[in-house]
């Protein structure tokens, strides 16, 4: 077992009477998926499309199916996103997700890209929890401090102060889970129903048309976060094995995808994350007071393909090559794709090079029936080259700030983004959250290190 420095706080205290956090997470993710399919029927189309594309991809090339544990979780794998308004909301959401074995990983500052939020991703952390169900929620907190108009800022803060996005019972059950160390099966049933309420679409705004329009004219995102009774889940993203095929198939099934796929270009060895989305749909709602009808666009669809997690060195190379392709704003989407492909020629594209140059993370394991080398010190790369040890890419479980900004922009109607000139305020975010965010790269590193330590231990134990 991996000796990750991170231990599930709940499982330690857990007794047999409690449902495992993995089970609660899977049940919640399923329930959310059902609800979202009802709310946004195109999401159902997306799920069918991805299932078809994945099946076809594996038929064409069986090697495309990731090795375990990735292959086993593919059918249940998805991520969602919510946007919150206050520190209290973020703090409480953290506590709720902890009950499901999900913890904040990473800090994403989107203000540089003209989106007035900062974010984290709640996800499972331990490798066995990830293997069971890697459900993640990209969670953003609105930054009212970036709004210049003080009167409007105060108004928004006042509206947010008055709302309560959690049911009393959801809060009670969360307290209970923390105090006792878990939830029973019956409490879990209730917890899921109650927490789902926070994520659903509420067809009534908390504000008048006038206030909605005022907030919307500053930034569409601000109206989306401030004017409703809850942080409606705004997308749920299934994972595909072939995003280029999925992108092409979207148009064929009457879904209009955004022009470019975010992230790295197509490669033989996928790295990090590639994503595409379709535009937000128009949903009717009622304004407060007059009950007049309005239409709001917030919820959209997204598909993603995941590849190997990169080391700090690999990530630095990725960031610089992406920057190179993006710095030149000439031309259309096709031109951008060409520049991207050109720039990424500098990124090694074989497993061996990614491993040898320490660009990607791998999980190592001793292969059965091999003759073991003797000795005191071992070089893991040599052991792999000698055919004694296998190296399986570790999947990237996180998000990418530039891609996330692109996704935000496209569903906010491609308004010309203007960057907020501001320093990153991770410490403020963590204060609101009530906990530090975990460092994603450190998590991958510790998984890789633990697998190497186990290999060496095994060799020393088994070698003649
Ligand atoms: C979140 C957008 C970011 C992703 O996959 O990068 C995201 C949002 O629009 O609230 O989900
Ligand atoms: Ni997303």
Short mmCIF file of C-alpha atoms and ligand atoms in Angstrom, two decimals:
data_model
loop_
_atom_site.label_atom_id
_atom_site.label_comp_id
_atom_site.label_asym_id
_atom_site.label_seq_id
_atom_site.Cartn_x
_atom_site.Cartn_y
_atom_site.Cartn_z
CA UNK A 1 0.00 0.00 0.00
CA UNK A 2 1.17 3.50 -0.71
CA UNK A 3 2.47 5.33 2.31
CA UNK A 4 1.01 8.64 1.28
CA UNK A 5 1.61 11.35 3.89
CA UNK A 6 -2.06 12.01 3.64
CA UNK A 7 -4.49 10.03 5.71
CA UNK A 8 -8.24 10.21 5.44
CA UNK A 9 -9.21 11.93 8.69
CA UNK A 10 -12.61 10.26 8.73
CA UNK A 11 -11.54 6.71 8.06
CA UNK A 12 -9.32 6.65 11.12
CA UNK A 13 -12.23 7.09 13.44
CA UNK A 14 -14.52 5.08 11.26
CA UNK A 15 -16.24 2.07 12.71
CA UNK A 16 -18.13 -0.72 10.98
CA UNK A 17 -21.40 1.06 11.52
CA UNK A 18 -20.44 3.86 9.16
CA UNK A 19 -20.64 4.04 5.42
CA UNK A 20 -17.19 4.43 3.82
CA UNK A 21 -16.51 7.91 2.41
CA UNK A 22 -15.83 6.22 -0.97
CA UNK A 23 -19.36 4.84 -0.94
CA UNK A 24 -20.90 8.18 0.01
CA UNK A 25 -18.94 9.92 -2.76
CA UNK A 26 -19.97 7.38 -5.40
CA UNK A 27 -23.60 7.60 -4.39
CA UNK A 28 -23.53 11.38 -4.40
CA UNK A 29 -21.83 11.53 -7.78
CA UNK A 30 -24.44 9.14 -9.22
CA UNK A 31 -27.31 11.11 -7.75
CA UNK A 32 -25.88 14.35 -9.11
CA UNK A 33 -25.49 12.80 -12.54
CA UNK A 34 -29.14 11.69 -12.53
CA UNK A 35 -30.29 15.10 -11.44
CA UNK A 36 -28.19 16.93 -14.01
CA UNK A 37 -29.46 14.67 -16.78
CA UNK A 38 -33.00 15.72 -15.86
CA UNK A 39 -32.05 19.38 -15.70
CA UNK A 40 -29.86 19.50 -18.80
CA UNK A 41 -30.98 16.83 -21.29
CA UNK A 42 -27.97 17.46 -23.56
CA UNK A 43 -25.83 16.02 -20.77
CA UNK A 44 -27.50 12.65 -21.45
CA UNK A 45 -26.54 12.95 -25.12
CA UNK A 46 -22.98 13.73 -24.06
CA UNK A 47 -22.80 10.62 -21.86
CA UNK A 48 -24.00 8.41 -24.73
CA UNK A 49 -21.56 10.04 -27.11
CA UNK A 50 -18.63 9.47 -24.76
CA UNK A 51 -19.61 5.85 -24.12
CA UNK A 52 -19.73 5.26 -27.91
CA UNK A 53 -16.46 7.06 -28.58
CA UNK A 54 -14.72 5.15 -25.78
CA UNK A 55 -15.99 1.79 -27.01
CA UNK A 56 -14.90 2.59 -30.57
CA UNK A 57 -11.50 3.78 -29.39
CA UNK A 58 -10.82 0.54 -27.53
CA UNK A 59 -12.04 -1.54 -30.51
CA UNK A 60 -9.67 0.36 -32.79
CA UNK A 61 -6.73 0.20 -30.44
CA UNK A 62 -7.05 -1.98 -27.33
CA UNK A 63 -3.94 -0.30 -25.95
CA UNK A 64 -5.93 2.90 -25.56
CA UNK A 65 -7.69 1.40 -22.59
CA UNK A 66 -5.69 2.65 -19.66
CA UNK A 67 -4.25 0.02 -17.40
CA UNK A 68 -5.86 -0.59 -14.05
CA UNK A 69 -6.90 1.14 -11.86
CA UNK A 70 -7.80 3.71 -14.49
CA UNK A 71 -9.79 1.41 -16.74
CA UNK A 72 -11.99 0.19 -13.93
CA UNK A 73 -13.16 3.64 -12.90
CA UNK A 74 -13.76 5.08 -16.37
CA UNK A 75 -17.52 4.52 -16.41
CA UNK A 76 -18.13 6.40 -13.18
CA UNK A 77 -15.54 9.09 -13.72
CA UNK A 78 -16.71 12.70 -13.95
CA UNK A 79 -16.10 16.17 -12.58
CA UNK A 80 -18.45 19.03 -11.86
CA UNK A 81 -18.13 22.71 -11.03
CA UNK A 82 -19.80 25.20 -8.71
CA UNK A 83 -19.23 28.89 -8.03
CA UNK A 84 -19.70 30.18 -4.49
CA UNK A 85 -20.26 33.66 -3.11
CA UNK A 86 -18.91 33.82 0.43
CA UNK A 87 -16.16 32.44 2.67
CA UNK A 88 -18.84 30.76 4.80
CA UNK A 89 -20.17 28.90 1.75
CA UNK A 90 -16.69 27.74 0.75
CA UNK A 91 -15.86 26.65 4.28
CA UNK A 92 -19.08 24.67 4.60
CA UNK A 93 -18.69 23.04 1.20
CA UNK A 94 -15.23 21.89 2.29
CA UNK A 95 -16.74 20.21 5.34
CA UNK A 96 -19.48 18.57 3.27
CA UNK A 97 -17.01 17.21 0.71
CA UNK A 98 -14.78 15.87 3.49
CA UNK A 99 -17.64 13.58 4.50
CA UNK A 100 -17.38 12.12 0.97
CA UNK A 101 -13.59 11.75 1.20
CA UNK A 102 -12.89 14.78 -1.00
CA UNK A 103 -10.25 17.35 -0.08
CA UNK A 104 -9.12 20.66 -1.57
CA UNK A 105 -6.19 20.19 -3.94
CA UNK A 106 -4.49 23.08 -5.72
CA UNK A 107 -5.09 26.81 -5.98
CA UNK A 108 -6.22 28.34 -9.26
CA UNK A 109 -6.11 32.09 -9.75
CA UNK A 110 -8.36 32.97 -12.68
CA UNK A 111 -8.29 36.73 -12.22
CA UNK A 112 -5.30 36.96 -14.56
CA UNK A 113 -7.59 35.67 -17.28
CA UNK A 114 -10.31 38.19 -16.52
CA UNK A 115 -12.51 35.90 -14.43
CA UNK A 116 -13.01 37.37 -10.93
CA UNK A 117 -12.74 34.10 -8.99
CA UNK A 118 -10.16 31.89 -7.38
CA UNK A 119 -10.66 28.18 -7.06
CA UNK A 120 -9.64 24.77 -5.81
CA UNK A 121 -10.64 21.23 -6.73
CA UNK A 122 -12.19 18.92 -4.17
CA UNK A 123 -11.18 15.35 -4.92
CA UNK A 124 -10.13 12.10 -3.30
CA UNK A 125 -6.44 11.96 -2.52
CA UNK A 126 -5.42 8.44 -1.53
CA UNK A 127 -4.69 6.16 -4.51
CA UNK A 128 -7.24 3.51 -3.54
CA UNK A 129 -9.93 6.20 -3.16
CA UNK A 130 -9.04 7.58 -6.60
CA UNK A 131 -9.22 4.10 -8.05
CA UNK A 132 -12.69 3.57 -6.62
CA UNK A 133 -14.17 6.85 -7.82
CA UNK A 134 -12.17 9.97 -8.62
CA UNK A 135 -15.20 12.34 -8.56
CA UNK A 136 -13.95 15.94 -8.43
CA UNK A 137 -15.63 19.31 -8.09
CA UNK A 138 -13.93 22.45 -9.37
CA UNK A 139 -15.05 25.02 -6.81
CA UNK A 140 -14.70 28.76 -7.29
CA UNK A 141 -15.14 31.65 -4.90
CA UNK A 142 -16.28 34.99 -6.29
CA UNK A 143 -13.83 37.82 -5.62
CA UNK A 144 -15.96 40.84 -4.83
CA UNK A 145 -12.73 42.67 -3.95
CA UNK A 146 -12.06 42.94 -7.69
CA UNK A 147 -15.25 44.92 -8.33
CA UNK A 148 -14.48 48.61 -8.53
CA UNK A 149 -17.98 50.01 -8.09
CA UNK A 150 -18.28 50.12 -4.28
CA UNK A 151 -22.05 50.56 -4.21
CA UNK A 152 -22.50 47.51 -6.40
CA UNK A 153 -19.96 45.52 -4.40
CA UNK A 154 -21.83 46.31 -1.18
CA UNK A 155 -25.13 45.39 -2.76
CA UNK A 156 -23.77 42.03 -3.94
CA UNK A 157 -22.28 41.31 -0.51
CA UNK A 158 -25.58 42.16 1.15
CA UNK A 159 -27.55 39.83 -1.13
CA UNK A 160 -25.09 37.02 -0.52
CA UNK A 161 -25.15 37.56 3.24
CA UNK A 162 -28.88 36.97 3.29
CA UNK A 163 -28.95 33.69 1.43
CA UNK A 164 -28.51 30.25 2.87
CA UNK A 165 -27.54 27.65 0.30
CA UNK A 166 -27.53 24.70 2.73
CA UNK A 167 -30.52 22.95 4.23
CA UNK A 168 -30.63 22.80 8.02
CA UNK A 169 -30.55 19.01 7.87
CA UNK A 170 -27.48 18.95 5.59
CA UNK A 171 -25.64 21.08 8.14
CA UNK A 172 -26.79 18.91 11.02
CA UNK A 173 -25.64 15.72 9.33
CA UNK A 174 -22.28 17.28 8.50
CA UNK A 175 -21.80 18.26 12.16
CA UNK A 176 -22.74 14.74 13.14
CA UNK A 177 -20.33 13.13 10.68
CA UNK A 178 -17.52 15.26 12.06
CA UNK A 179 -18.40 14.61 15.68
CA UNK A 180 -18.89 10.86 15.37
CA UNK A 181 -16.49 10.08 12.56
CA UNK A 182 -18.96 9.11 9.85
CA UNK A 183 -22.53 8.57 8.71
CA UNK A 184 -24.61 5.43 8.94
CA UNK A 185 -26.25 4.03 5.82
CA UNK A 186 -29.55 5.64 6.72
CA UNK A 187 -27.93 9.00 7.44
CA UNK A 188 -26.12 8.72 4.12
CA UNK A 189 -29.45 8.39 2.27
CA UNK A 190 -30.61 11.58 3.89
CA UNK A 191 -27.30 13.38 3.47
CA UNK A 192 -27.34 12.81 -0.29
CA UNK A 193 -30.89 14.09 -0.72
CA UNK A 194 -30.15 17.15 1.40
CA UNK A 195 -26.81 18.05 -0.15
CA UNK A 196 -28.27 17.63 -3.63
CA UNK A 197 -30.56 20.56 -2.85
CA UNK A 198 -27.55 22.89 -2.79
CA UNK A 199 -26.50 21.79 -6.27
CA UNK A 200 -29.84 21.89 -8.06
CA UNK A 201 -31.19 24.59 -10.29
CA UNK A 202 -33.52 26.99 -8.52
CA UNK A 203 -35.84 28.60 -10.99
CA UNK A 204 -36.35 31.73 -8.90
CA UNK A 205 -33.84 34.56 -8.59
CA UNK A 206 -33.42 36.24 -5.21
CA UNK A 207 -33.30 39.66 -6.89
CA UNK A 208 -35.31 41.92 -9.17
CA UNK A 209 -34.67 42.26 -12.88
CA UNK A 210 -33.02 45.60 -12.27
CA UNK A 211 -30.45 44.20 -9.82
CA UNK A 212 -29.80 41.17 -12.03
CA UNK A 213 -29.11 43.41 -15.03
CA UNK A 214 -26.88 45.73 -13.03
CA UNK A 215 -24.72 42.87 -11.78
CA UNK A 216 -24.72 41.23 -15.18
CA UNK A 217 -23.49 44.38 -16.87
CA UNK A 218 -20.36 44.33 -14.71
CA UNK A 219 -19.67 40.64 -15.31
CA UNK A 220 -22.02 37.82 -16.28
CA UNK A 221 -20.34 35.63 -13.74
CA UNK A 222 -21.24 37.98 -10.91
CA UNK A 223 -24.93 37.78 -11.76
CA UNK A 224 -24.65 34.00 -11.93
CA UNK A 225 -23.13 33.71 -8.46
CA UNK A 226 -25.09 36.42 -6.67
CA UNK A 227 -28.66 36.29 -7.97
CA UNK A 228 -29.77 32.74 -7.25
CA UNK A 229 -30.68 30.68 -4.23
CA UNK A 230 -27.84 28.24 -4.74
CA UNK A 231 -24.66 27.51 -6.68
CA UNK A 232 -26.35 25.31 -9.32
CA UNK A 233 -23.92 22.71 -10.64
CA UNK A 234 -22.86 24.21 -13.96
CA UNK A 235 -21.48 21.16 -15.75
CA UNK A 236 -20.61 17.51 -15.28
CA UNK A 237 -17.79 16.20 -17.41
CA UNK A 238 -17.32 12.58 -18.47
CA UNK A 239 -13.87 11.33 -19.43
CA UNK A 240 -13.17 10.18 -22.96
CA UNK A 241 -10.29 8.15 -24.35
CA UNK A 242 -10.28 10.11 -27.61
CA UNK A 243 -11.23 13.76 -27.39
CA UNK A 244 -10.59 14.50 -31.07
CA UNK A 245 -13.16 11.87 -32.01
CA UNK A 246 -15.53 13.20 -29.35
CA UNK A 247 -15.16 16.75 -30.65
CA UNK A 248 -15.99 15.63 -34.20
CA UNK A 249 -18.91 13.53 -32.99
CA UNK A 250 -20.44 16.43 -31.04
CA UNK A 251 -21.29 18.34 -34.23
CA UNK A 252 -22.77 15.18 -35.77
CA UNK A 253 -25.14 14.83 -32.81
CA UNK A 254 -26.34 18.39 -32.94
CA UNK A 255 -24.15 19.80 -30.20
CA UNK A 256 -22.03 22.82 -31.03
CA UNK A 257 -18.58 22.52 -29.43
CA UNK A 258 -16.27 25.44 -28.72
CA UNK A 259 -13.75 26.04 -31.46
CA UNK A 260 -10.59 24.79 -29.86
CA UNK A 261 -9.72 21.97 -27.52
CA UNK A 262 -8.08 23.38 -24.40
CA UNK A 263 -4.75 22.00 -23.23
CA UNK A 264 -1.94 20.23 -25.06
CA UNK A 265 -2.19 19.18 -28.74
CA UNK A 266 -2.91 15.56 -29.79
CA UNK A 267 0.05 13.29 -28.92
CA UNK A 268 0.97 9.61 -28.80
CA UNK A 269 1.32 9.83 -25.03
CA UNK A 270 -1.42 12.08 -23.63
CA UNK A 271 -0.24 14.48 -20.95
CA UNK A 272 -2.27 16.39 -18.34
CA UNK A 273 -5.73 17.24 -19.60
CA UNK A 274 -7.49 18.13 -22.86
CA UNK A 275 -11.01 19.56 -22.68
CA UNK A 276 -13.76 20.78 -24.93
CA UNK A 277 -17.16 22.18 -24.05
CA UNK A 278 -20.43 23.26 -25.62
CA UNK A 279 -22.14 26.55 -25.00
CA UNK A 280 -24.34 27.20 -22.04
CA UNK A 281 -28.04 26.72 -22.57
CA UNK A 282 -30.75 29.25 -21.88
CA UNK A 283 -32.86 28.40 -18.86
CA UNK A 284 -35.99 30.26 -17.82
CA UNK A 285 -36.34 31.62 -14.28
CA UNK A 286 -38.49 34.11 -12.39
CA UNK A 287 -37.31 37.40 -10.95
CA UNK A 288 -38.13 38.23 -7.35
CA UNK A 289 -41.01 40.63 -6.64
CA UNK A 290 -42.57 40.86 -10.12
CA UNK A 291 -42.26 37.14 -10.92
CA UNK A 292 -41.45 38.26 -14.46
CA UNK A 293 -39.66 35.67 -16.53
CA UNK A 294 -35.99 35.91 -17.47
CA UNK A 295 -33.51 33.59 -19.14
CA UNK A 296 -30.15 32.74 -17.67
CA UNK A 297 -27.19 31.02 -19.31
CA UNK A 298 -24.86 29.25 -16.93
CA UNK A 299 -24.97 25.54 -17.49
CA UNK A 300 -22.98 23.86 -20.21
CA UNK A 301 -21.42 20.56 -21.23
CA UNK A 302 -17.82 19.46 -21.26
CA UNK A 303 -15.76 16.41 -22.21
CA UNK A 304 -12.20 15.70 -21.18
CA UNK A 305 -9.33 13.37 -21.86
CA UNK A 306 -6.76 12.75 -19.16
CA UNK A 307 -3.10 11.87 -19.53
CA UNK A 308 -0.01 11.45 -17.42
CA UNK A 309 0.68 13.78 -14.48
CA UNK A 310 3.75 15.95 -15.00
CA UNK A 311 6.58 16.69 -12.60
CA UNK A 312 7.44 20.32 -11.80
CA UNK A 313 9.97 20.19 -14.60
CA UNK A 314 7.43 18.77 -17.03
CA UNK A 315 4.82 21.28 -15.98
CA UNK A 316 7.23 24.18 -16.46
CA UNK A 317 7.93 22.94 -19.98
CA UNK A 318 4.19 22.59 -20.66
CA UNK A 319 3.48 26.12 -19.41
CA UNK A 320 6.23 27.67 -21.49
CA UNK A 321 5.26 25.87 -24.72
CA UNK A 322 1.59 26.73 -24.24
CA UNK A 323 2.55 30.34 -23.63
CA UNK A 324 4.55 30.32 -26.83
CA UNK A 325 1.59 29.13 -28.89
CA UNK A 326 -0.82 31.55 -27.21
CA UNK A 327 1.33 34.67 -27.25
CA UNK A 328 0.75 35.00 -30.98
CA UNK A 329 -2.93 35.87 -31.36
CA UNK A 330 -2.83 35.91 -35.16
CA UNK A 331 -5.28 33.83 -37.14
CA UNK A 332 -8.18 31.50 -36.43
CA UNK A 333 -8.59 28.28 -34.47
CA UNK A 334 -6.85 26.25 -37.18
CA UNK A 335 -3.81 28.52 -37.02
CA UNK A 336 -3.73 28.19 -33.24
CA UNK A 337 -3.78 24.39 -33.49
CA UNK A 338 -0.85 24.53 -35.91
CA UNK A 339 1.15 26.79 -33.60
CA UNK A 340 0.36 24.55 -30.65
CA UNK A 341 1.45 21.39 -32.48
CA UNK A 342 4.60 23.16 -33.62
CA UNK A 343 5.48 24.39 -30.12
CA UNK A 344 4.90 20.98 -28.53
CA UNK A 345 7.40 19.26 -30.81
CA UNK A 346 9.80 20.21 -28.04
CA UNK A 347 7.91 18.00 -25.56
CA UNK A 348 9.20 14.39 -25.63
CA UNK A 349 6.46 12.00 -26.69
CA UNK A 350 7.52 8.53 -25.61
CA UNK A 351 7.00 6.93 -22.21
CA UNK A 352 10.70 6.23 -21.97
CA UNK A 353 11.71 9.85 -22.58
CA UNK A 354 9.05 11.19 -20.21
CA UNK A 355 10.38 8.87 -17.54
CA UNK A 356 14.12 9.21 -18.21
CA UNK A 357 13.93 13.00 -18.43
CA UNK A 358 11.78 13.14 -15.31
CA UNK A 359 8.96 14.97 -17.03
CA UNK A 360 6.15 12.64 -15.93
CA UNK A 361 5.16 10.62 -12.85
CA UNK A 362 5.04 6.83 -12.87
CA UNK A 363 3.92 4.07 -10.56
CA UNK A 364 6.57 1.36 -10.41
CA UNK A 365 6.04 -2.31 -9.64
CA UNK A 366 8.18 -5.42 -9.63
CA UNK A 367 7.32 -7.69 -12.56
CA UNK A 368 6.74 -11.35 -11.68
CA UNK A 369 9.14 -14.08 -12.78
CA UNK A 370 12.15 -11.96 -13.51
CA UNK A 371 15.65 -12.64 -12.33
CA UNK A 372 16.39 -10.13 -9.67
CA UNK A 373 19.56 -8.11 -9.56
CA UNK A 374 21.67 -8.36 -6.45
CA UNK A 375 23.18 -5.40 -4.70
CA UNK A 376 22.57 -2.62 -2.27
CA UNK A 377 21.66 0.32 -4.45
CA UNK A 378 19.35 0.28 -7.43
CA UNK A 379 18.52 2.75 -10.14
CA UNK A 380 14.82 2.59 -10.93
CA UNK A 381 15.28 3.62 -14.56
CA UNK A 382 17.82 0.86 -15.09
CA UNK A 383 15.50 -1.67 -13.47
CA UNK A 384 12.77 -0.67 -15.93
CA UNK A 385 15.15 -0.89 -18.88
CA UNK A 386 16.30 -4.33 -17.67
CA UNK A 387 12.67 -5.50 -17.75
CA UNK A 388 12.54 -6.17 -14.01
CA UNK A 389 10.16 -3.37 -13.10
CA UNK A 390 7.09 -1.94 -14.84
CA UNK A 391 6.41 1.81 -15.03
CA UNK A 392 2.75 2.81 -15.40
CA UNK A 393 1.92 6.48 -16.00
CA UNK A 394 0.13 8.15 -13.07
CA UNK A 395 -3.03 9.86 -14.30
CA UNK A 396 -3.36 13.62 -13.90
CA UNK A 397 -6.26 14.16 -11.46
CA UNK A 398 -6.34 17.96 -11.45
CA UNK A 399 -7.17 20.97 -13.63
CA UNK A 400 -5.30 23.59 -15.65
CA UNK A 401 -5.78 27.30 -14.97
CA UNK A 402 -5.45 28.46 -18.58
CA UNK A 403 -7.89 25.77 -19.75
CA UNK A 404 -10.31 26.55 -16.94
CA UNK A 405 -10.24 30.23 -17.90
CA UNK A 406 -10.95 29.24 -21.52
CA UNK A 407 -13.92 27.14 -20.39
CA UNK A 408 -15.26 30.01 -18.26
CA UNK A 409 -14.82 32.46 -21.14
CA UNK A 410 -16.53 30.31 -23.73
CA UNK A 411 -19.63 29.80 -21.63
CA UNK A 412 -19.73 33.44 -20.59
CA UNK A 413 -20.21 34.28 -24.26
CA UNK A 414 -16.60 34.93 -25.27
CA UNK A 415 -16.66 38.48 -23.98
CA UNK A 416 -13.27 40.09 -24.51
CA UNK A 417 -11.44 39.14 -21.30
CA UNK A 418 -9.68 41.91 -19.44
CA UNK A 419 -7.15 40.81 -16.88
CA UNK A 420 -7.52 42.12 -13.36
CA UNK A 421 -4.16 43.45 -12.33
CA UNK A 422 -3.83 41.93 -8.93
CA UNK A 423 -1.61 39.77 -6.84
CA UNK A 424 -2.53 36.20 -6.10
CA UNK A 425 -4.26 35.89 -2.77
CA UNK A 426 -3.97 32.21 -1.98
CA UNK A 427 -3.73 32.89 1.75
CA UNK A 428 -7.08 34.70 1.69
CA UNK A 429 -8.63 31.81 -0.16
CA UNK A 430 -7.28 29.35 2.37
CA UNK A 431 -8.53 31.48 5.21
CA UNK A 432 -12.02 31.37 3.72
CA UNK A 433 -11.68 27.65 3.09
CA UNK A 434 -10.57 27.04 6.65
CA UNK A 435 -7.71 24.79 5.55
CA UNK A 436 -4.64 24.90 3.36
CA UNK A 437 -5.01 23.45 -0.13
CA UNK A 438 -2.93 20.36 -0.80
CA UNK A 439 -0.10 20.51 -3.33
CA UNK A 440 -1.02 18.30 -6.29
CA UNK A 441 2.54 17.73 -7.46
CA UNK A 442 3.62 16.69 -3.97
CA UNK A 443 0.81 14.11 -3.97
CA UNK A 444 1.95 12.58 -7.28
CA UNK A 445 5.55 12.65 -6.08
CA UNK A 446 4.72 10.79 -2.90
CA UNK A 447 2.79 8.15 -4.82
CA UNK A 448 5.74 7.63 -7.16
CA UNK A 449 8.25 7.58 -4.28
CA UNK A 450 6.19 5.08 -2.32
CA UNK A 451 6.02 2.74 -5.31
CA UNK A 452 9.81 2.92 -5.76
CA UNK A 453 10.38 2.25 -2.07
CA UNK A 454 8.16 -0.81 -2.32
CA UNK A 455 10.02 -2.13 -5.37
CA UNK A 456 13.36 -1.81 -3.59
CA UNK A 457 12.00 -3.46 -0.47
CA UNK A 458 10.66 -6.35 -2.54
CA UNK A 459 13.96 -6.82 -4.36
CA UNK A 460 15.92 -6.86 -1.13
CA UNK A 461 13.48 -9.32 0.38
CA UNK A 462 13.33 -11.65 -2.61
CA UNK A 463 16.80 -11.40 -4.13
CA UNK A 464 19.04 -14.41 -3.66
C1 LIG B 1 -15.47 26.09 -13.94
C2 LIG B 1 -14.63 26.03 -15.16
C3 LIG B 1 -13.38 25.18 -14.96
C4 LIG B 1 -12.55 22.95 -15.90
O1 LIG B 1 -12.83 21.80 -16.24
O2 LIG B 1 -11.47 23.48 -16.14
C5 LIG B 1 -13.60 23.74 -15.19
C6 LIG B 1 -16.70 26.95 -14.06
O3 LIG B 1 -17.07 27.35 -15.16
O4 LIG B 1 -17.31 27.20 -13.01
O5 LIG B 1 -14.56 23.13 -14.85
NI1 LIG B 2 -14.85 21.45 -16.15
#
